[in-house]
PDB file of C-alpha atoms in Angstrom:
ATOM      1  CA  ALA A  16       2.393   4.223   8.376  1.00 93.00           C
ATOM      2  CA  LEU A  17       3.668   5.840   5.129  1.00 94.00           C
ATOM      3  CA  ALA A  18       3.293   8.737   6.205  1.00 92.00           C
ATOM      4  CA  CYS A  19       5.225   8.155   9.191  1.00 94.00           C
ATOM      5  CA  GLY A  20       7.864   6.514   7.166  1.00 95.00           C
ATOM      6  CA  LEU A  21       7.192   2.819   8.546  1.00 96.00           C
ATOM      7  CA  PRO A  22       7.495   0.138   5.742  1.00 97.00           C
ATOM      8  CA  VAL A  23       4.214  -2.310   5.549  1.00 96.00           C
ATOM      9  CA  ILE A  24       3.770  -5.962   5.328  1.00 96.00           C
ATOM     10  CA  TYR A  25       0.562  -6.814   3.859  1.00 93.00           C
ATOM     11  CA  SER A  26      -1.886  -9.193   2.156  1.00 89.00           C
ATOM     12  CA  ASP A  27      -1.138  -9.369  -1.129  1.00 89.00           C
ATOM     13  CA  SER A  28      -4.564 -10.242  -1.969  1.00 80.00           C
ATOM     14  CA  GLY A  29      -5.777  -7.154  -4.142  1.00 77.00           C
ATOM     15  CA  GLY A  30      -4.993  -3.458  -4.006  1.00 81.00           C
ATOM     16  CA  CYS A  31      -2.458  -3.052  -1.750  1.00 87.00           C
ATOM     17  CA  ALA A  32       0.919  -3.798  -3.567  1.00 89.00           C
ATOM     18  CA  GLU A  33      -0.582  -0.413  -5.857  1.00 90.00           C
ATOM     19  CA  ILE A  34      -0.390   1.729  -2.827  1.00 91.00           C
ATOM     20  CA  VAL A  35       2.198   0.047  -1.308  1.00 94.00           C
ATOM     21  CA  GLY A  36       4.753   0.004  -3.896  1.00 93.00           C
ATOM     22  CA  ASP A  37       8.581  -0.738  -2.534  1.00 95.00           C
ATOM     23  CA  ALA A  38       7.717   0.135   0.721  1.00 97.00           C
ATOM     24  CA  GLY A  39       6.637  -2.645   1.908  1.00 97.00           C
ATOM     25  CA  ILE A  40       6.586  -6.563   0.899  1.00 97.00           C
ATOM     26  CA  GLY A  41       2.987  -8.262   0.111  1.00 95.00           C
ATOM     27  CA  ILE A  42       2.557 -11.707   1.013  1.00 96.00           C
ATOM     28  CA  VAL A  43       0.931 -13.725  -1.396  1.00 92.00           C
ATOM     29  CA  VAL A  44      -2.791 -15.442  -0.219  1.00 90.00           C
ATOM     30  CA  SER A  45      -4.738 -17.535  -1.540  1.00 87.00           C
ATOM     31  CA  GLU A  46      -7.890 -14.981  -3.027  1.00 85.00           C
ATOM     32  CA  SER A  47     -11.327 -15.921  -2.325  1.00 84.00           C
ATOM     33  CA  TRP A  48     -14.776 -14.860  -2.169  1.00 87.00           C
ATOM     34  CA  GLU A  49     -15.995 -17.405   0.284  1.00 91.00           C
ATOM     35  CA  ASN A  50     -13.113 -17.170   2.966  1.00 87.00           C
ATOM     36  CA  GLN A  51     -10.761 -14.998   4.760  1.00 86.00           C
ATOM     37  CA  ASN A  52      -7.250 -16.258   3.669  1.00 86.00           C
ATOM     38  CA  TYR A  53      -4.359 -15.511   5.790  1.00 89.00           C
ATOM     39  CA  PRO A  54      -0.301 -15.516   5.313  1.00 91.00           C
ATOM     40  CA  ALA A  55       1.384 -18.507   7.250  1.00 93.00           C
ATOM     41  CA  PRO A  56       3.134 -16.524  10.610  1.00 95.00           C
ATOM     42  CA  GLU A  57       6.290 -18.328   8.891  1.00 97.00           C
ATOM     43  CA  GLN A  58       6.090 -15.622   5.990  1.00 97.00           C
ATOM     44  CA  ILE A  59       4.715 -12.879   8.275  1.00 97.00           C
ATOM     45  CA  SER A  60       8.032 -13.582  10.463  1.00 97.00           C
ATOM     46  CA  GLU A  61       9.995 -13.600   7.314  1.00 98.00           C
ATOM     47  CA  SER A  62       9.233 -10.798   5.288  1.00 98.00           C
ATOM     48  CA  ALA A  63       9.103  -8.523   9.015  1.00 98.00           C
ATOM     49  CA  SER A  64      13.106  -9.821   9.384  1.00 98.00           C
ATOM     50  CA  ALA A  65      13.641  -9.067   5.372  1.00 98.00           C
ATOM     51  CA  ILE A  66      12.355  -4.986   6.075  1.00 98.00           C
ATOM     52  CA  LEU A  67      14.790  -5.336   9.243  1.00 98.00           C
ATOM     53  CA  ASN A  68      17.706  -6.132   7.582  1.00 98.00           C
ATOM     54  CA  GLU A  69      17.186  -3.038   4.962  1.00 98.00           C
ATOM     55  CA  TYR A  70      15.050  -0.888   7.330  1.00 98.00           C
ATOM     56  CA  ALA A  71      16.806   2.551   6.079  1.00 97.00           C
ATOM     57  CA  ARG A  72      15.871   1.563   2.339  1.00 98.00           C
ATOM     58  CA  PHE A  73      12.469   0.794   3.272  1.00 98.00           C
ATOM     59  CA  GLN A  74      11.537   3.680   5.240  1.00 97.00           C
ATOM     60  CA  ILE A  75      12.537   5.961   2.666  1.00 97.00           C
ATOM     61  CA  ALA A  76      10.381   4.139   0.529  1.00 97.00           C
ATOM     62  CA  ALA A  77       7.624   4.763   3.165  1.00 97.00           C
ATOM     63  CA  ARG A  78       7.735   8.066   3.488  1.00 96.00           C
ATOM     64  CA  THR A  79       8.648   9.011  -0.616  1.00 95.00           C
ATOM     65  CA  ARG A  80       5.558   7.132  -1.322  1.00 94.00           C
ATOM     66  CA  ALA A  81       3.604   9.293   1.013  1.00 93.00           C
ATOM     67  CA  GLN A  82       4.540  12.019  -0.747  1.00 92.00           C
ATOM     68  CA  GLN A  83       4.273  11.176  -4.380  1.00 90.00           C
ATOM     69  CA  ALA A  84       1.484   9.363  -4.894  1.00 88.00           C
ATOM     70  CA  LEU A  85      -0.777   9.748  -1.312  1.00 87.00           C
ATOM     71  CA  SER A  86      -0.388  13.408  -0.570  1.00 86.00           C
ATOM     72  CA  ILE A  87      -4.061  15.347  -0.120  1.00 88.00           C
ATOM     73  CA  PRO A  88      -2.865  17.609  -2.723  1.00 88.00           C
ATOM     74  CA  ARG A  89      -2.669  14.751  -5.411  1.00 84.00           C
ATOM     75  CA  PHE A  90      -5.909  13.297  -3.855  1.00 85.00           C
ATOM     76  CA  ILE A  91      -7.803  16.820  -4.069  1.00 89.00           C
ATOM     77  CA  LYS A  92      -6.874  17.063  -7.623  1.00 86.00           C
ATOM     78  CA  ALA A  93      -7.496  13.497  -8.142  1.00 84.00           C
ATOM     79  CA  HIS A  94     -11.107  13.774  -6.815  1.00 87.00           C
ATOM     80  CA  GLU A  95     -11.269  17.228  -8.147  1.00 90.00           C
ATOM     81  CA  SER A  96     -11.000  16.467 -11.908  1.00 83.00           C
ATOM     82  CA  ILE A  97     -13.670  13.172 -11.484  1.00 87.00           C
ATOM     83  CA  PHE A  98     -16.457  15.791 -10.500  1.00 88.00           C
ATOM     84  CA  LYS A  99     -16.089  18.420 -13.010  1.00 86.00           C
ATOM     85  CA  GLU A 100     -16.215  15.521 -15.142  1.00 85.00           C
ATOM     86  CA  LEU A 101     -19.375  14.083 -13.787  1.00 86.00           C
ATOM     87  CA  VAL A 102     -21.093  18.120 -13.179  1.00 86.00           C
ATOM     88  CA  ASP A 103     -20.122  18.384 -17.141  1.00 76.00           C
ATOM     89  CA  ASP A 104     -21.897  15.738 -18.544  1.00 60.00           C
TER      90      ASP A 104
END
């Protein structure tokens, strides 16, 4: 979604906030290993409305986030250094 410039609404239960950054809205849910916890429909609706009210800003943030933090060259570079470190040991 981010690569296409689409803002993201996500369940903020770990991990997504670091990926999405300011290109979307996280909805806080209870964390549990035993149960799946979901945002209330009203929270999703409010988040969608908030994004629509500032769609241009979120759209630019989404594409920028994808280009800066999630690009394939960046992914390869990060993993190349990890693998080199493992091989050198």
